Amino acid sequence: MRPPDAPGAPRNAGARWEAAMAAALRTPTWVRLLPVLLLVADLVMEWSVPRSVAAGFLLTVVPVVVAFSGGPALVAGSTAVTVALQALLALRAGHLTEQHHVWTYLATVLAGAMGAGLAVQRRRQARDLVRVRAVADTLQHTVLRPVPARAGSLRTAGLYHPAQADVGIGGDLYEVCETEYGTRILLGDVRGKGLDAVRTVADVIGAFRVAAHETAGLGELADKLDRHVRRTAEQDGDRELFVTAVLLQHRPGEDRIDLVNRGHLAPLLLAPGSVGTVSCPEDLPLGLGHLAAGPAERPATVPLPPGRTLLLHTDGLTEARDRAGAFYPLAARLGTLSATGPDAVVTFLDHDVRRHAGALTDDVAVLAFATA
C-alpha cells in the first residue's frame, strides 16, 4: 500500500488527471481503424462497379464512427473530408449535383453534427467518470489509510484488495494508530457486502481512531467497539450486524504484543521455513458481546522476538479458490519462504494468491508486523 502523492502538487495532479482522462477515452484499436476500413471498402467498391455509379454512400457513417474515438474537432474535420471525397467520387461518375448525391452530402453533414454531439457527450461522461473515480480514490485513502512502513518500533506492511476493484473499499477493514499507550492495530471483517458493509467499515474505523487514543486498556477498547457496533445495529434495525476483528497493542522496545481476538481468524507467527498459529482466547465478534455467558477474556500476550513476523488476514485470503475449487493453502505456501520480513511476506502473498485463484471474488486484507 503505497501512500498517495503528496497534496499541493498541481503539476502531478494535472498529469494524473490527464492520464485518467486518456484512459477513460481510450478505445480499442479496431474502433480507431474502422473509419480507414470504411474508406478502403468504399474505394474498392468504387473501382469495382461501373464508372457511372458512385459508391460514396458508404462514407456517410464515417463521422459517427470517428466520434467513438475522437473529439468534436476531429469529427468536424472528418465530415468535411468525407463530403469532399463523396463529391469527387460523384464528379468522377458525372453525377455531382444529382439529387440522390445531394441528399448523400446532406446526410453526411447531419451524421457529422450528430457525431460531434456524441463526441461531446462521450467526453463529458469520461470527465464525470474520472471525477467519480477520483472522489472514490480520495475516500478510500481517507477511510483506509496506506499502511506506514513503520509504526512505533514495528516494521509494517499491508495488502488490501476489494472484491469490487472499481469501488475501492469492501467489507474488510484495518487501521494502525500510534498512541500514548503504544502502537494499536485493528483488522476486521464486516458481515455482509455492498454499500452497507462499506458504511460500517468507515464507521468502525472512525470509532477506533478516536477510542484508541482515549482508552487505556486494550480489552476496554475492544468493549467500546463492541458497544459501538451494537448501537449502530440497533439504529439501522440490523440485528445480524457484527464485525470479526483482531486488536493488537505493541509498546516501544518490547518483544511481545497484547492481542484481543473477537471472533476473527487467529494470527500467524512466521519465521523462515516455519509457520505457527497464535494461540489466544476468542470472544464473540464486535456487536455480539452482550450475548456472551461471561465477561470477555483478558488480552493475551504473544511473544514477538526479532526475526519473527506476525501476520493478520481476513478470510478472503484463505478462501480464495482455484479452478478446481481448492482453497488457497496459506500456511503451506508461507512455509516455503526463506525471507519472512513484512514486506517480503506481503509482496509474496499479493502475487501468489492471484496466481492461485486468478480474479479474487472476496475482499482480502493482510497486515504483517515485525519488531524493528
XYZ file of N, CA and C in Angstrom, residues 219-342:
372
model
N -8.434 -4.439 26.217
C -9.717 -5.100 26.385
C -10.860 -4.115 26.471
N -10.632 -2.997 27.158
C -11.657 -1.954 27.252
C -11.916 -1.338 25.881
N -10.858 -1.186 25.100
C -11.012 -0.663 23.744
C -11.895 -1.584 22.903
N -11.658 -2.888 23.003
C -12.492 -3.845 22.275
C -13.941 -3.774 22.731
N -14.153 -3.603 24.036
C -15.525 -3.497 24.557
C -16.216 -2.243 24.029
N -15.479 -1.140 23.923
C -16.065 0.091 23.376
C -16.508 -0.106 21.930
N -15.652 -0.752 21.162
C -16.010 -1.005 19.773
C -17.198 -1.965 19.685
N -17.252 -2.935 20.581
C -18.373 -3.869 20.609
C -19.683 -3.123 20.847
N -19.676 -2.215 21.810
C -20.888 -1.457 22.098
C -21.235 -0.514 20.940
N -20.230 0.035 20.315
C -20.475 0.935 19.202
C -21.146 0.199 18.039
N -20.648 -0.992 17.714
C -21.249 -1.767 16.628
C -22.673 -2.163 16.983
N -22.894 -2.498 18.247
C -24.243 -2.873 18.663
C -25.192 -1.694 18.536
N -24.776 -0.490 18.948
C -25.627 0.698 18.806
C -25.941 0.961 17.333
N -24.933 0.817 16.502
C -25.144 1.020 15.069
C -26.163 0.026 14.525
N -26.063 -1.236 14.960
C -27.000 -2.261 14.504
C -28.418 -1.925 14.938
N -28.574 -1.448 16.171
C -29.907 -1.096 16.669
C -30.478 0.101 15.918
N -29.633 1.088 15.645
C -30.096 2.262 14.911
C -30.517 1.915 13.486
N -29.794 0.980 12.878
C -30.101 0.600 11.494
C -31.145 -0.504 11.404
N -31.544 -1.045 12.543
C -32.504 -2.137 12.531
C -31.943 -3.432 11.968
N -30.631 -3.607 12.079
C -29.964 -4.807 11.565
C -29.437 -5.614 12.743
N -30.222 -6.549 13.221
C -29.836 -7.331 14.391
C -28.727 -8.339 14.088
N -28.459 -8.556 12.823
C -27.429 -9.529 12.456
C -26.082 -8.875 12.163
N -25.977 -7.585 12.367
C -24.716 -6.902 12.093
C -23.662 -7.271 13.138
N -22.499 -7.651 12.674
C -21.361 -7.871 13.568
C -20.075 -7.710 12.769
N -18.980 -7.591 13.482
C -17.667 -7.419 12.859
C -16.682 -8.343 13.561
N -16.085 -9.273 12.828
C -14.997 -10.049 13.421
C -13.740 -9.186 13.374
N -12.939 -9.257 14.434
C -11.798 -8.348 14.498
C -10.690 -8.891 15.374
N -9.473 -8.459 15.081
C -8.312 -8.691 15.930
C -7.748 -7.328 16.288
N -7.499 -7.100 17.579
C -6.893 -5.861 18.042
C -5.548 -6.182 18.685
N -4.535 -5.400 18.331
C -3.188 -5.611 18.842
C -2.676 -4.331 19.485
N -1.737 -4.516 20.406
C -1.047 -3.382 21.014
C 0.423 -3.734 21.221
N 1.295 -2.822 20.823
C 2.733 -3.038 21.000
C 3.348 -1.773 21.581
N 4.083 -1.968 22.668
C 4.768 -0.838 23.296
C 6.204 -0.796 22.808
N 6.725 0.402 22.541
C 8.089 0.527 22.011
C 9.116 -0.197 22.879
N 10.010 -0.910 22.223
C 11.098 -1.573 22.922
C 10.765 -2.950 23.437
N 9.515 -3.379 23.393
C 9.136 -4.690 23.910
C 9.168 -5.732 22.791
N 9.414 -6.968 23.148
C 9.416 -8.055 22.169
C 8.188 -8.942 22.345
N 7.086 -8.309 22.645
C 5.815 -9.017 22.785
C 4.689 -8.066 22.405
N 3.529 -8.632 22.145
C 2.356 -7.827 21.844
C 1.189 -8.314 22.688
N 0.233 -7.426 22.923
C -1.035 -7.801 23.534
C -2.053 -7.969 22.415
N -2.931 -8.949 22.565
C -3.830 -9.301 21.470
C -5.219 -9.640 22.001
N -6.232 -9.130 21.326
C -7.630 -9.486 21.608
C -8.248 -9.990 20.305
N -8.851 -11.167 20.364
C -9.478 -11.761 19.183
C -10.983 -11.797 19.388
N -11.713 -11.046 18.544
C -13.180 -11.017 18.630
C -13.762 -11.762 17.430
N -13.662 -13.087 17.508
C -14.284 -13.948 16.501
C -13.590 -13.979 15.165
N -12.335 -13.571 15.118
C -11.623 -13.496 13.840
C -10.665 -14.676 13.688
N -10.104 -14.815 12.483
C -9.096 -15.839 12.240
C -7.866 -15.571 13.095
N -7.290 -16.621 13.641
C -6.119 -16.459 14.502
C -4.930 -15.960 13.684
N -4.129 -15.059 14.240
C -2.921 -14.605 13.538
C -1.920 -15.744 13.376
N -0.978 -15.530 12.464
C 0.098 -16.488 12.227
C 1.428 -15.857 12.610
N 2.324 -16.662 13.162
C 3.663 -16.200 13.521
C 4.654 -16.896 12.593
N 5.418 -16.089 11.855
C 6.267 -16.614 10.795
C 7.741 -16.446 11.111
N 8.496 -17.427 10.667
C 9.953 -17.374 10.623
C 10.346 -18.143 9.370
N 11.561 -17.962 8.845
C 11.948 -18.699 7.638
C 11.732 -20.202 7.791
N 10.862 -20.759 6.930
C 10.584 -22.184 6.958
C 9.672 -22.622 8.078
N 9.074 -21.672 8.810
C 8.235 -22.019 9.968
C 6.989 -21.141 9.992
N 5.839 -21.781 10.218
C 4.557 -21.076 10.329
C 3.800 -21.661 11.512
N 3.415 -20.803 12.446
C 2.652 -21.258 13.600
C 1.425 -20.401 13.823
N 0.368 -21.021 14.311
C -0.853 -20.283 14.633
C -0.764 -19.755 16.054
N -1.078 -18.491 16.233
C -1.030 -17.874 17.556
C -2.217 -18.355 18.369
N -1.930 -18.935 19.504
C -2.977 -19.433 20.390
C -3.423 -18.312 21.320
N -4.717 -17.972 21.254
C -5.247 -16.912 22.115
C -6.741 -17.133 22.305
N -7.291 -16.665 23.424
C -8.740 -16.800 23.649
C -9.511 -16.063 22.564
N -10.674 -16.607 22.223
C -11.502 -15.997 21.184
C -12.869 -15.653 21.756
N -13.203 -14.357 21.706
C -14.511 -13.898 22.173
C -15.459 -13.719 20.994
N -16.712 -13.387 21.311
C -17.700 -13.159 20.263
C -17.333 -11.916 19.452
N -17.760 -11.873 18.194
C -17.442 -10.713 17.352
C -17.989 -9.404 17.925
N -17.434 -8.309 17.442
C -17.905 -6.988 17.857
C -19.372 -6.833 17.462
N -20.169 -6.371 18.412
C -21.599 -6.228 18.195
C -22.410 -7.349 18.811
N -21.742 -8.444 19.170
C -22.435 -9.598 19.763
C -21.929 -9.904 21.165
N -21.101 -9.027 21.733
C -20.515 -9.287 23.042
C -21.531 -9.446 24.142
N -22.703 -8.799 24.004
C -23.727 -8.892 25.055
C -24.326 -10.294 25.149
N -24.077 -11.137 24.132
C -24.608 -12.497 24.143
C -23.703 -13.478 24.861
N -22.511 -13.041 25.253
C -21.555 -13.935 25.915
C -22.055 -14.326 27.298
N -21.713 -15.543 27.718
C -22.159 -16.034 29.024
C -21.431 -15.337 30.167
N -20.227 -14.896 29.944
C -19.440 -14.247 30.992
C -18.679 -13.061 30.445
N -17.836 -12.479 31.263
C -17.039 -11.325 30.812
C -16.050 -11.731 29.728
N -15.641 -10.743 28.938
C -14.688 -11.007 27.858
C -13.343 -11.432 28.430
N -12.625 -12.234 27.663
C -11.309 -12.692 28.071
C -10.334 -11.515 28.144
N -9.356 -11.641 29.006
C -8.312 -10.624 29.083
C -7.419 -10.724 27.852
N -6.789 -9.621 27.453
C -5.878 -9.681 26.302
C -4.777 -10.721 26.512
N -4.464 -11.433 25.469
C -3.388 -12.417 25.516
C -2.066 -11.720 25.204
N -0.999 -12.245 25.776
C 0.344 -11.729 25.493
C 1.069 -12.726 24.598
N 1.546 -12.228 23.458
C 2.177 -13.089 22.451
C 3.610 -12.635 22.239
N 4.599 -13.521 22.393
C 5.991 -13.124 22.133
C 6.188 -12.759 20.658
N 6.952 -11.708 20.411
C 7.298 -11.316 19.050
C 8.785 -10.968 19.025
N 9.632 -11.997 19.100
C 11.073 -11.750 19.138
C 11.585 -11.263 17.783
N 12.759 -10.674 17.752
C 13.350 -10.262 16.471
C 13.470 -11.446 15.513
N 13.231 -11.189 14.245
C 13.291 -12.251 13.246
C 11.965 -12.946 13.016
N 10.946 -12.634 13.806
C 9.611 -13.209 13.621
C 8.665 -12.145 13.066
N 7.698 -12.569 12.272
C 6.686 -11.669 11.697
C 5.307 -12.161 12.086
N 4.481 -11.241 12.535
C 3.095 -11.573 12.873
C 2.215 -11.197 11.686
N 1.382 -12.132 11.264
C 0.531 -11.934 10.088
C -0.933 -11.973 10.486
N -1.664 -10.912 10.149
C -3.118 -10.862 10.304
C -3.742 -10.902 8.917
N -4.880 -11.578 8.785
C -5.516 -11.653 7.475
C -7.003 -11.916 7.628
N -7.751 -11.634 6.568
C -9.175 -11.930 6.542
C -9.417 -13.204 5.745
N -10.655 -13.696 5.801
C -10.925 -14.996 5.175
C -10.927 -14.938 3.659
N -10.929 -13.723 3.079
C -10.830 -13.641 1.624
C -9.546 -14.231 1.102
N -8.511 -14.278 1.951
C -7.233 -14.857 1.548
C -7.291 -16.380 1.580
N -7.711 -16.943 2.696
C -7.712 -18.400 2.843
C -8.839 -19.077 2.066
N -9.877 -18.323 1.708
C -10.992 -18.908 0.975
C -10.926 -18.639 -0.522
N -9.819 -18.062 -0.987
C -9.630 -17.894 -2.431
C -9.474 -19.272 -3.070
N -10.248 -19.550 -4.104
C -10.265 -20.878 -4.718
C -9.631 -20.854 -6.111
N -9.016 -21.979 -6.461
C -8.531 -22.128 -7.832
C -9.651 -22.709 -8.692
N -9.346 -23.030 -9.935
C -10.382 -23.519 -10.850
C -10.981 -24.841 -10.402
N -10.207 -25.619 -9.671
C -10.710 -26.907 -9.181
C -11.504 -26.767 -7.889
N -11.570 -25.543 -7.343
C -12.313 -25.313 -6.113
C -11.492 -25.465 -4.852
N -10.182 -25.635 -4.981
C -9.321 -25.811 -3.810
C -9.003 -24.456 -3.185
N -9.066 -24.391 -1.849
C -8.751 -23.156 -1.141
C -7.255 -22.857 -1.212
N -6.927 -21.600 -1.049
C -5.524 -21.196 -1.052
C -4.844 -21.755 0.193
N -3.768 -22.533 0.046
C -3.096 -23.157 1.200
C -2.126 -22.174 1.852
N -2.643 -21.281 2.657
C -1.849 -20.179 3.189
C -0.628 -20.660 3.972
N -0.840 -21.489 4.979
C 0.276 -21.920 5.827
C 1.329 -22.675 5.015
N 0.885 -23.546 4.127
C 1.830 -24.318 3.327
C 2.655 -23.413 2.420
N 2.027 -22.415 1.835
C 2.744 -21.507 0.940
C 3.714 -20.632 1.719
N 3.291 -20.150 2.885
C 4.194 -19.319 3.686
C 5.376 -20.129 4.201
N 5.181 -21.423 4.410
C 6.250 -22.269 4.901
C 7.392 -22.441 3.915
N 7.180 -22.032 2.673
C 8.235 -22.164 1.659
C 9.136 -20.933 1.606
N 8.790 -19.889 2.355
C 9.544 -18.637 2.256
C 10.866 -18.709 3.017
N 11.889 -18.191 2.397
C 13.180 -18.083 3.073
C 13.359 -16.711 3.728
N 12.587 -15.728 3.263
C 12.599 -14.382 3.853
C 11.188 -14.062 4.319
N 11.054 -13.747 5.607
C 9.715 -13.536 6.167
C 9.559 -12.157 6.786
N 10.294 -11.162 6.289
C 10.054 -9.799 6.727
C 8.687 -9.339 6.245
N 8.092 -8.341 6.879
C 6.749 -7.899 6.489
C 6.603 -7.594 5.006
